[in-house]
Amino acid sequence: MIQTLLIANRGEIARRVIRTCRELGISPVAVHSDPDADAPHVAEADAAVRLPGATPAETYLRADLLVEAALRAGADAVHPGYGFLSENADFARAVLAAGLTWVGPTPEAIEAMGSKVAAKKRMAAAGVPVLAELDPETADVFPLLVKASAGGGGRGMREVRRKEDLADAVAGARREAESAFGDGTVFCEPLLEGARHIEVQVLADAHGTVWALGERECSIQRRHQKIVEETPSPAVDPATRQRLYDAATAAAEAIGYVGAGTVEFLFKDGDFHFLEVNTRLQVEHPVTELVFGVDLVAWQIAIAEGAELPAEPPVPNGHAIEVRLYAEDPTRDWLPASGTLHRFEVPGDVRVDSGVESGSVVGVHYDPMLAKVIAWAPDRTGAVRKLAAALAGSRVHGLVTNRELLVDVLRHPAFLNGDTHTGFLDEHRLTEAKERDLTPSALAAALAQAARRRTGALPSGWRNLPSQPQRVSYEGVDVDYRHTRDGVTTNLPLTVVDANEDVVTLELDGVRKRFHVRVYGDVVEVDSPLGAVTLRVVPRFPAPETKVAPGATVAPMPGTVVRVAVEQGQRVEVGAELLVLEAMKMEHRVLASTAGTVTELRITQGQQVDSGDVLAVVAEDAS
């Protein structure tokens, strides 16, 4: 019987396992890197062990440190979570060799599926339909995908449409895979455009019983990372569902699978092809839990203790949808964002699995996902409506996020009709930055700040003989208003109904709307039915600006230089790759914004850089 469980992971993953430990009466033990010392998962555990260092390679990817931590804390079992070493057969063996219980599939099953190349061959032999495998060195079928043989989550994956781009894509995928999973092996397969991503949750015990717990639709993706998942899939009919179940069960039985896992497929025109087996719990497992009424982590633990599954799985009920809320900046090509999360609140009847809370610091070393928000309802329409309302009404202050994108997806007619595929965001141009009228929110912010500064009966800026309006400037928008005996007047086509330091009510086109305002230093967060707006106050006396040389390319975020693609003195065209930065577990290509000659190269491979650091200077061609 497991009494003390070390969770070899962090953030939302660790908190998810801790929650089940509490329900089962098991004592949870956390591990943490130095940046995670004050993270919520550390505070919630009964004990925590420090892993000295900051990067995943120094901490959460060190099997020796994790086993040592479990022994030091007196744990009798290890749960790997999902991600990091959860699909590492050597880690599982090290845990077992230390006399600890491994909460997961056998090392042999992990090893059998750890290489996607070998897994596809094994699945083909078991009668599971697979896509053709292409050699990364000689592939000539385009478009294609370069994929990491180990791991998942979109890391080590590149889409290639021209043969001349293949070599660079393979090299980049290998670097990213090596960094994320410790294995740089990659392979290629045809890109099925317009296909859906469908996966089946399996759960198997050591006594021969295998459950297929429904299919999940995971087709809404950006950069090959899932951002919306649901069960059941609106595209799968009962006959196809049974074929998917049969294929997933055959895959599990072919490798003697034990525990929770996922068999992933590409689905198009009624046919499906095997992608991979994830020998772990998936990020999107909550939708399955809500529809089938199970706790998959509890079953993982029970199976590790030798429990038998009932002969038949539970009967599904209703529909569940999950979205992944990321700290990302839509105005900067969705680059990951870091900083302090001042406020994090999600209202409504939804489940929130999160690694952060109000006051958490989101750093640059790990995945930028803030939370998973999941809604259940008796039918799909109800789940969509509930989830969209919860997201639209949430308060996320301090970091820019993909929240508006998620709401746009959930309310898009094509999504509501179930017409989704892996190219959905591009087809409907949902990732493009949108122009927004910020003036109502800016006026609300200005009035709330004025109310905050009020010291007596008269409002800030009051004049007996007013000569000009009050002007408040935020980055990108200015607003003018005037306090009169009849209230606040403005040149905007709206009416100020009421204003205090927290809530401002404006009437627009005959409709009253409430604007909730919070101030954090020079940043003002405004939440209203018009959407969330972050405003930065323009100081009355700005500090001197740092001048950047013409043609200078600066770092868009803190990160590590993993590749330098040019040399000083080299001529480049617009859009040429200058270097590659790695941040938040993803690679980001830094491109030349002008054609010319590289006159300065201020970085080297392996160098750490901060946001705003000058990386290179390209002298523009004379016209």
XYZ file of C-alpha atoms in Angstrom:
623
model
C 0.000 0.000 0.000
C 1.354 3.394 -1.022
C 1.516 5.820 1.888
C 3.940 8.512 0.704
C 4.140 9.499 -2.964
C 6.813 11.667 -4.559
C 5.567 13.580 -7.595
C 8.443 13.970 -10.058
C 7.009 17.030 -11.759
C 5.915 20.617 -11.163
C 3.126 23.167 -11.479
C -0.358 22.170 -12.557
C 0.724 18.549 -13.001
C 1.979 18.218 -9.440
C -1.084 19.972 -8.014
C -3.371 17.605 -9.954
C -1.693 14.544 -8.407
C -1.604 16.168 -4.961
C -5.384 16.647 -5.092
C -5.968 12.928 -5.587
C -3.409 12.085 -2.895
C -5.430 14.139 -0.412
C -8.627 12.310 -1.356
C -6.922 8.924 -0.932
C -5.118 9.742 2.316
C -1.674 9.512 0.712
C 1.056 11.942 1.795
C 2.340 13.904 -1.240
C 5.975 14.970 -1.615
C 6.944 17.707 -4.071
C 10.221 18.510 -5.786
C 11.210 21.954 -6.968
C 13.882 23.832 -8.848
C 15.182 27.104 -7.434
C 12.717 29.273 -9.430
C 9.861 27.061 -8.176
C 10.742 27.317 -4.471
C 7.620 29.384 -3.735
C 5.334 27.724 -6.271
C 1.847 26.596 -5.196
C 2.614 22.898 -5.685
C 5.435 23.165 -3.159
C 3.213 24.835 -0.564
C 0.443 22.255 -1.009
C 2.616 19.161 -0.511
C 3.399 17.669 2.900
C 7.126 17.860 2.136
C 9.318 19.234 -0.619
C 12.834 18.473 -1.821
C 14.991 21.042 -3.598
C 16.561 20.199 -6.949
C 19.454 22.702 -7.214
C 19.343 24.622 -10.469
C 16.878 26.397 -12.739
C 16.600 24.715 -16.135
C 14.765 21.411 -16.713
C 18.057 19.745 -17.671
C 19.500 20.656 -14.266
C 16.443 19.641 -12.260
C 13.267 17.914 -13.433
C 15.110 15.898 -16.102
C 17.648 14.487 -13.627
C 16.532 10.932 -12.788
C 19.280 10.523 -10.208
C 18.207 13.627 -8.273
C 14.556 12.592 -8.363
C 15.218 9.086 -7.032
C 17.489 10.521 -4.358
C 14.753 12.983 -3.393
C 12.198 10.182 -3.049
C 14.498 8.165 -0.791
C 15.440 11.202 1.285
C 11.779 12.085 1.830
C 10.841 8.544 2.826
C 8.507 8.045 -0.127
C 7.539 4.534 -1.102
C 6.335 5.402 -4.634
C 6.955 7.865 -7.476
C 4.379 9.388 -9.816
C 6.061 10.950 -12.891
C 3.156 13.247 -13.811
C 3.109 14.052 -17.537
C 5.936 15.630 -19.483
C 9.594 15.669 -18.384
C 10.614 12.067 -17.523
C 7.126 10.557 -17.521
C 7.922 8.541 -20.672
C 11.516 7.700 -19.828
C 12.086 3.963 -19.394
C 15.449 4.485 -17.677
C 13.799 6.674 -15.032
C 11.149 4.022 -14.403
C 13.875 1.393 -14.026
C 15.834 3.614 -11.642
C 12.737 4.067 -9.470
C 12.108 0.323 -9.367
C 15.790 -0.452 -8.730
C 15.637 1.799 -5.666
C 12.879 -0.376 -4.221
C 10.133 2.160 -4.921
C 6.753 1.638 -6.586
C 6.485 3.158 -10.059
C 3.043 4.648 -10.752
C 2.980 4.100 -14.486
C 3.388 1.518 -17.223
C 6.253 -0.947 -17.214
C 9.661 0.230 -18.438
C 9.318 -2.258 -21.289
C 6.045 -0.703 -22.469
C 7.516 2.789 -22.217
C 10.546 1.671 -24.180
C 8.396 -0.011 -26.833
C 6.544 3.287 -27.479
C 9.376 5.658 -26.556
C 10.595 5.709 -30.134
C 7.780 6.745 -32.447
C 9.702 5.148 -35.312
C 9.784 1.732 -33.621
C 6.237 2.204 -32.300
C 4.807 2.647 -35.786
C 6.421 -0.570 -36.955
C 5.047 -2.438 -33.955
C 1.554 -1.043 -34.427
C 1.567 -1.948 -38.120
C 2.423 -5.511 -37.142
C -0.549 -5.490 -34.722
C -2.904 -4.458 -37.519
C -3.259 -0.814 -36.500
C -3.318 1.513 -39.569
C -0.237 3.776 -39.777
C 1.093 6.538 -42.023
C 4.128 5.899 -44.186
C 7.463 6.726 -42.565
C 9.793 9.010 -44.561
C 13.578 9.236 -44.209
C 14.568 12.763 -43.027
C 17.593 12.659 -45.325
C 15.866 11.577 -48.546
C 12.159 12.453 -48.137
C 10.603 13.815 -51.331
C 6.877 13.780 -50.455
C 5.611 17.237 -49.534
C 4.067 18.679 -47.459
C 5.431 16.616 -44.595
C 6.020 16.816 -40.860
C 9.369 16.423 -39.150
C 8.671 14.911 -35.724
C 10.654 14.056 -32.626
C 10.802 10.336 -32.020
C 10.614 10.915 -28.260
C 8.180 13.141 -26.326
C 5.359 15.285 -27.659
C 3.573 18.578 -27.047
C 4.648 20.004 -30.405
C 8.323 20.078 -29.429
C 10.674 18.910 -32.114
C 7.997 19.223 -34.801
C 8.313 21.161 -38.052
C 6.037 21.501 -41.066
C 7.927 21.422 -44.385
C 6.487 22.268 -47.786
C 9.644 22.517 -49.936
C 12.604 20.187 -50.220
C 15.077 23.069 -49.858
C 13.679 23.763 -46.340
C 13.978 20.172 -45.133
C 17.574 20.190 -43.848
C 17.068 23.267 -41.639
C 13.775 21.900 -40.326
C 15.384 18.573 -39.411
C 18.284 20.314 -37.660
C 15.939 22.578 -35.681
C 13.685 19.680 -34.700
C 16.677 17.682 -33.501
C 17.931 20.551 -31.319
C 14.526 21.147 -29.776
C 13.918 17.433 -29.164
C 17.336 17.013 -27.556
C 16.676 19.957 -25.250
C 13.139 18.907 -24.299
C 13.499 15.114 -24.102
C 17.200 14.308 -24.112
C 16.802 12.489 -27.439
C 17.348 14.243 -30.777
C 16.068 11.444 -33.011
C 13.520 12.655 -35.584
C 11.542 11.144 -38.456
C 9.177 12.361 -41.175
C 5.678 11.452 -42.264
C 3.181 12.873 -44.771
C 1.205 15.905 -43.593
C -2.513 15.160 -43.810
C -3.975 18.617 -44.310
C -7.523 19.090 -43.104
C -7.282 16.038 -40.820
C -8.578 15.822 -37.281
C -6.504 14.808 -34.265
C -8.425 12.090 -32.409
C -7.105 10.131 -29.436
C -8.448 7.336 -27.265
C -7.895 7.127 -23.511
C -6.945 3.633 -22.401
C -6.670 2.231 -18.894
C -5.285 -1.246 -18.294
C -4.532 -3.360 -15.244
C -1.932 -6.089 -14.761
C -4.607 -8.788 -14.980
C -5.497 -8.467 -18.665
C -8.366 -5.962 -18.614
C -8.141 -2.963 -20.965
C -10.651 -0.124 -20.994
C -11.153 2.284 -23.873
C -12.528 5.366 -22.127
C -13.845 7.399 -25.016
C -12.202 9.423 -27.753
C -11.005 13.008 -27.437
C -11.031 15.544 -30.260
C -7.815 17.615 -30.062
C -7.814 19.248 -33.494
C -7.630 22.933 -32.488
C -3.871 23.419 -32.412
C -1.325 26.189 -32.757
C 2.285 25.316 -33.620
C 1.193 21.675 -33.295
C 0.239 22.222 -29.659
C -3.311 21.439 -28.610
C -5.256 24.343 -27.128
C -8.850 23.000 -27.195
C -9.863 19.406 -26.434
C -13.242 17.750 -26.042
C -15.013 14.443 -25.632
C -16.844 12.975 -27.402
C -15.710 14.101 -30.838
C -18.503 15.700 -32.897
C -17.126 13.914 -35.993
C -17.143 10.317 -34.733
C -20.195 8.134 -35.265
C -20.837 4.953 -33.220
C -19.385 2.596 -35.831
C -16.182 4.625 -36.220
C -15.948 4.967 -32.433
C -15.939 1.200 -32.062
C -13.209 0.861 -34.701
C -11.131 3.451 -32.820
C -11.680 1.576 -29.565
C -10.654 -1.702 -31.182
C -7.472 -0.167 -32.627
C -6.550 1.505 -29.322
C -7.154 -1.717 -27.384
C -5.058 -3.686 -29.874
C -2.264 -1.148 -29.481
C -2.338 -1.462 -25.685
C -2.450 -5.253 -25.789
C 0.412 -5.399 -28.303
C 2.808 -3.937 -25.742
C 1.293 -5.435 -22.588
C 0.266 -1.994 -21.400
C -0.526 -1.335 -17.735
C -1.868 1.939 -16.357
C -3.254 5.049 -18.033
C -2.212 5.903 -21.593
C -3.410 7.476 -24.796
C -3.420 6.174 -28.358
C -3.397 9.050 -30.859
C -4.699 9.011 -34.439
C -5.094 11.316 -37.422
C -8.661 11.110 -38.752
C -9.856 12.189 -42.209
C -12.767 11.164 -44.423
C -13.747 8.318 -42.128
C -10.272 6.747 -42.014
C -7.718 7.019 -39.242
C -3.982 6.415 -38.935
C -1.897 5.741 -35.837
C 0.284 8.602 -34.594
C 1.715 7.478 -31.266
C 1.037 6.013 -27.846
C 1.586 8.392 -24.943
C 2.658 6.115 -22.108
C 1.418 8.522 -19.458
C -1.520 10.639 -18.456
C -2.346 13.397 -20.959
C -2.786 17.099 -20.252
C -6.358 16.811 -21.536
C -7.374 13.893 -19.303
C -9.905 15.982 -17.275
C -12.488 15.908 -20.079
C -12.481 12.109 -19.891
C -12.781 12.211 -16.108
C -15.818 14.505 -16.249
C -17.660 12.481 -18.897
C -16.893 9.024 -17.461
C -17.010 9.962 -13.776
C -13.572 8.553 -12.975
C -10.389 9.790 -11.307
C -7.620 8.585 -13.623
C -4.856 9.447 -11.148
C -6.622 7.392 -8.465
C -6.823 4.488 -10.909
C -3.130 4.875 -11.749
C -2.281 4.539 -8.076
C -4.694 1.652 -7.531
C -3.301 -0.258 -10.529
C 0.248 0.305 -9.263
C -0.904 -1.302 -6.008
C -2.241 -4.315 -7.957
C -5.942 -3.500 -8.241
C -8.151 -5.086 -10.909
C -10.419 -3.082 -13.186
C -14.073 -4.093 -13.459
C -14.805 -6.030 -16.619
C -16.610 -3.090 -18.260
C -15.793 0.627 -18.151
C -18.253 3.234 -16.864
C -20.939 4.516 -19.232
C -20.180 8.008 -20.586
C -22.463 10.910 -19.727
C -22.622 14.345 -21.348
C -19.938 16.423 -23.007
C -16.768 18.098 -21.709
C -14.448 20.675 -23.276
C -11.049 21.877 -22.076
C -8.978 24.887 -23.123
C -5.356 25.629 -22.321
C -4.773 29.166 -21.095
C -1.252 30.298 -21.988
C 0.784 33.395 -21.127
C 1.364 34.570 -24.703
C 1.437 37.874 -26.516
C -0.827 37.956 -29.613
C 0.755 41.240 -30.752
C 4.212 39.621 -30.889
C 3.446 36.483 -32.909
C 2.254 34.670 -29.789
C 5.624 34.719 -28.051
C 5.540 33.328 -24.501
C 5.168 35.964 -21.795
C 6.711 36.050 -18.338
C 6.246 38.169 -15.235
C 4.047 38.427 -12.150
C 0.465 37.184 -12.333
C -1.155 39.793 -10.091
C -4.642 38.334 -10.186
C -6.004 34.995 -11.382
C -9.712 34.278 -10.950
C -12.013 32.158 -13.128
C -15.730 32.290 -12.272
C -18.525 29.852 -12.959
C -19.234 26.150 -12.758
C -15.974 25.010 -14.345
C -12.970 22.979 -13.284
C -9.670 24.846 -13.188
C -6.419 22.846 -13.109
C -3.660 25.390 -12.625
C -0.068 25.640 -11.528
C -0.401 29.309 -10.618
C -2.452 31.586 -8.405
C -2.709 35.308 -7.759
C 0.810 36.577 -7.053
C 2.642 33.748 -8.853
C 5.709 34.567 -10.933
C 5.774 32.974 -14.386
C 9.422 32.542 -15.382
C 11.199 31.768 -18.630
C 12.400 28.244 -17.904
C 9.150 26.285 -18.264
C 6.009 25.915 -20.332
C 3.925 29.146 -20.357
C 0.616 27.361 -19.678
C -1.197 29.042 -16.783
C -4.181 26.732 -16.463
C -6.596 24.310 -18.018
C -10.238 25.367 -17.790
C -12.773 22.581 -18.276
C -16.560 22.646 -18.552
C -19.071 19.767 -18.479
C -22.716 19.856 -19.533
C -25.301 17.313 -20.664
C -24.653 18.331 -24.284
C -21.948 20.014 -26.385
C -23.795 23.319 -26.763
C -24.114 23.675 -23.014
C -20.448 22.876 -22.402
C -19.327 25.411 -25.032
C -21.553 28.151 -23.638
C -20.454 27.542 -20.046
C -16.761 27.470 -20.899
C -16.830 30.591 -23.093
C -18.664 32.553 -20.384
C -16.167 31.499 -17.714
C -13.221 32.575 -19.847
C -14.800 35.875 -20.859
C -15.568 36.650 -17.215
C -12.186 35.670 -15.810
C -9.719 38.101 -14.253
C -6.158 37.506 -15.446
C -3.966 40.478 -14.546
C -0.266 41.045 -15.080
C 0.315 38.845 -18.122
C -1.035 38.849 -21.644
C -2.693 35.572 -22.565
C -4.452 33.672 -25.350
C -7.811 34.036 -23.590
C -9.465 36.114 -26.331
C -8.341 33.581 -28.932
C -9.911 30.761 -26.930
C -13.206 32.631 -26.594
C -13.162 33.420 -30.321
C -12.680 29.713 -31.107
C -15.471 28.573 -28.793
C -17.907 31.102 -30.282
C -16.912 30.618 -33.909
C -19.733 29.236 -36.107
C -17.499 26.525 -37.588
C -16.502 25.293 -34.132
C -20.099 25.356 -32.959
C -20.949 23.180 -35.965
C -18.162 20.741 -35.055
C -16.285 21.562 -38.277
C -12.722 21.442 -36.927
C -9.348 20.198 -38.111
C -5.688 20.807 -37.321
C -5.549 23.831 -39.645
C -8.640 25.466 -38.110
C -6.896 28.565 -36.706
C -5.134 29.356 -39.968
C -8.208 28.729 -42.110
C -10.270 31.192 -40.094
C -7.339 33.577 -39.459
C -8.019 33.526 -35.730
C -4.413 34.026 -34.661
C -4.063 37.373 -36.413
C -3.859 40.365 -34.053
C -7.109 42.346 -34.102
C -7.588 46.096 -33.965
C -9.632 47.121 -30.931
C -11.167 50.396 -29.806
C -9.481 50.993 -26.474
C -11.032 54.384 -25.715
C -13.997 53.267 -23.535
C -11.687 51.119 -21.395
C -9.091 53.902 -21.274
C -11.728 56.411 -20.151
C -12.886 54.001 -17.442
C -9.283 53.592 -16.305
C -8.741 57.366 -16.205
C -11.914 57.998 -14.203
C -11.133 55.198 -11.746
C -7.627 56.531 -11.216
C -9.018 60.030 -10.707
C -11.440 58.684 -8.091
C -8.537 56.929 -6.393
C -6.654 60.244 -6.141
C -9.652 62.181 -4.787
C -8.939 63.552 -1.311
C -12.047 65.617 -0.602
C -15.457 66.419 -1.985
C -14.105 67.710 -5.279
C -12.789 65.389 -7.960
C -9.225 65.542 -9.242
C -8.719 68.303 -11.803
C -11.757 70.357 -10.731
C -11.762 73.993 -11.897
C -14.359 76.749 -11.244
C -13.602 78.146 -14.699
C -12.439 75.202 -16.760
C -10.399 76.105 -19.805
C -9.442 72.715 -21.133
C -10.300 69.068 -20.421
C -8.278 66.641 -18.360
C -6.100 64.462 -20.602
C -4.780 61.051 -19.600
C -2.331 59.228 -21.858
C -1.809 55.505 -22.024
C 0.425 53.747 -24.504
C -1.521 53.761 -27.764
C -4.525 55.816 -26.624
C -5.347 59.234 -25.114
C -8.640 60.228 -23.467
C -10.058 63.644 -22.566
C -12.766 64.322 -20.013
C -14.087 67.229 -17.943
C -15.777 67.334 -14.539
C -18.770 69.714 -14.546
C -21.647 70.456 -12.188
C -23.716 68.033 -14.261
C -21.177 65.222 -14.066
C -18.392 64.032 -16.323
C -18.438 65.100 -19.942
C -16.289 63.788 -22.760
C -16.066 64.093 -26.517
C -16.617 60.345 -26.878
C -20.007 58.985 -28.023
C -20.883 57.668 -24.571
C -22.252 58.773 -21.207
C -20.535 58.409 -17.851
C -23.148 57.003 -15.460
C -21.013 56.423 -12.386
C -17.353 56.134 -11.465
C -15.426 55.034 -8.402
C -11.939 53.681 -7.949
C -12.925 50.074 -8.738
C -15.944 50.181 -11.061
C -16.942 52.632 -13.784
C -20.331 52.429 -15.504
C -20.576 53.793 -19.032
C -23.546 53.945 -21.368
C -22.682 53.105 -24.975
C -25.389 53.231 -27.656
C -28.032 53.183 -24.953
C -26.561 50.141 -23.191
C -24.930 50.370 -19.764
C -21.704 48.431 -19.291
C -19.586 48.054 -16.165
C -15.821 48.379 -16.338
C -13.854 46.830 -13.467
C -10.510 48.550 -12.918
C -7.405 47.408 -11.041
C -4.145 49.374 -10.848
C -0.703 47.774 -10.475
C 1.904 50.535 -10.507
C 1.880 52.069 -13.982
C -0.248 49.230 -15.400
C -4.048 49.390 -15.347
C -6.158 46.283 -15.996
C -9.718 46.849 -17.227
C -12.271 44.030 -17.495
C -15.631 44.628 -19.165
C -18.088 43.083 -21.629
C -15.871 44.618 -24.326
C -13.036 42.310 -23.265
C -9.962 42.559 -21.078
C -7.640 45.497 -21.731
C -4.188 46.152 -20.300
C -3.103 49.788 -20.314
C 0.261 51.260 -19.446
C 0.350 54.845 -18.184
C 2.581 57.212 -20.128
C 4.586 59.112 -17.481
C 4.373 62.907 -17.499
C 8.175 63.097 -17.462
C 9.441 60.045 -19.384
C 12.870 58.655 -18.585
C 15.452 59.036 -21.344
C 15.031 56.274 -23.900
C 17.832 53.912 -24.803
C 18.601 54.419 -28.467
C 19.017 51.306 -30.565
C 21.295 51.505 -33.582
C 19.544 51.425 -36.976
C 19.267 47.826 -38.177
C 19.701 46.414 -34.659
C 17.844 43.209 -33.827
C 16.950 42.828 -30.149
C 15.924 39.771 -28.140
C 12.115 39.477 -28.017
C 12.339 37.633 -24.691
C 14.890 36.209 -22.264
C 16.366 32.970 -23.544
C 19.358 30.934 -24.632
C 21.007 31.227 -28.049
C 20.967 27.679 -29.431
C 22.022 28.462 -32.989
C 23.771 31.308 -34.785
C 22.946 31.139 -38.485
C 25.056 34.020 -39.837
C 28.548 35.443 -39.603
C 29.756 39.004 -39.293
C 30.173 40.479 -42.756
C 27.596 38.157 -44.298
C 24.878 39.638 -46.510
C 21.279 38.650 -45.651
C 17.839 39.159 -47.173
C 14.675 40.236 -45.379
C 13.330 37.281 -43.378
C 16.661 35.439 -43.275
C 17.302 33.511 -40.069
C 19.898 35.264 -37.914
C 19.760 33.021 -34.863
C 17.511 30.779 -32.814
C 16.511 31.452 -29.201
C 15.173 28.829 -26.835
C 12.746 30.033 -24.176
C 9.919 28.365 -22.266
C 10.803 24.974 -23.794
C 10.327 26.177 -27.400
C 12.625 27.431 -30.140
C 12.021 30.883 -31.641
C 13.681 31.962 -34.898
C 14.988 35.531 -34.957
C 14.798 36.887 -38.503
C 16.349 39.831 -40.314
C 13.919 42.747 -40.625
C 15.913 44.378 -43.400
C 18.213 43.346 -46.239
C 21.854 44.232 -45.791
C 25.147 43.194 -44.246
C 25.650 41.821 -40.735
C 28.013 44.445 -39.283
C 27.771 43.310 -35.647
C 27.100 39.939 -34.035
C 26.979 40.325 -30.282
C 26.073 36.799 -29.268
C 27.503 33.279 -29.384
C 25.878 29.875 -29.201
C 24.916 28.955 -25.628
C 24.795 32.563 -24.448
C 21.957 33.710 -22.170
C 20.262 36.948 -23.241
C 17.652 39.227 -21.690
C 14.668 40.799 -23.404
C 15.795 43.886 -25.305
C 19.443 42.880 -25.601
C 20.945 43.739 -28.976
C 21.751 40.478 -30.754
C 22.942 41.620 -34.161
C 23.090 44.697 -36.379
C 22.294 44.555 -40.086
C 23.402 47.609 -42.090
C 20.680 48.293 -44.624
C 21.567 48.226 -48.312
C 22.015 51.680 -49.811
C 19.091 52.533 -52.085
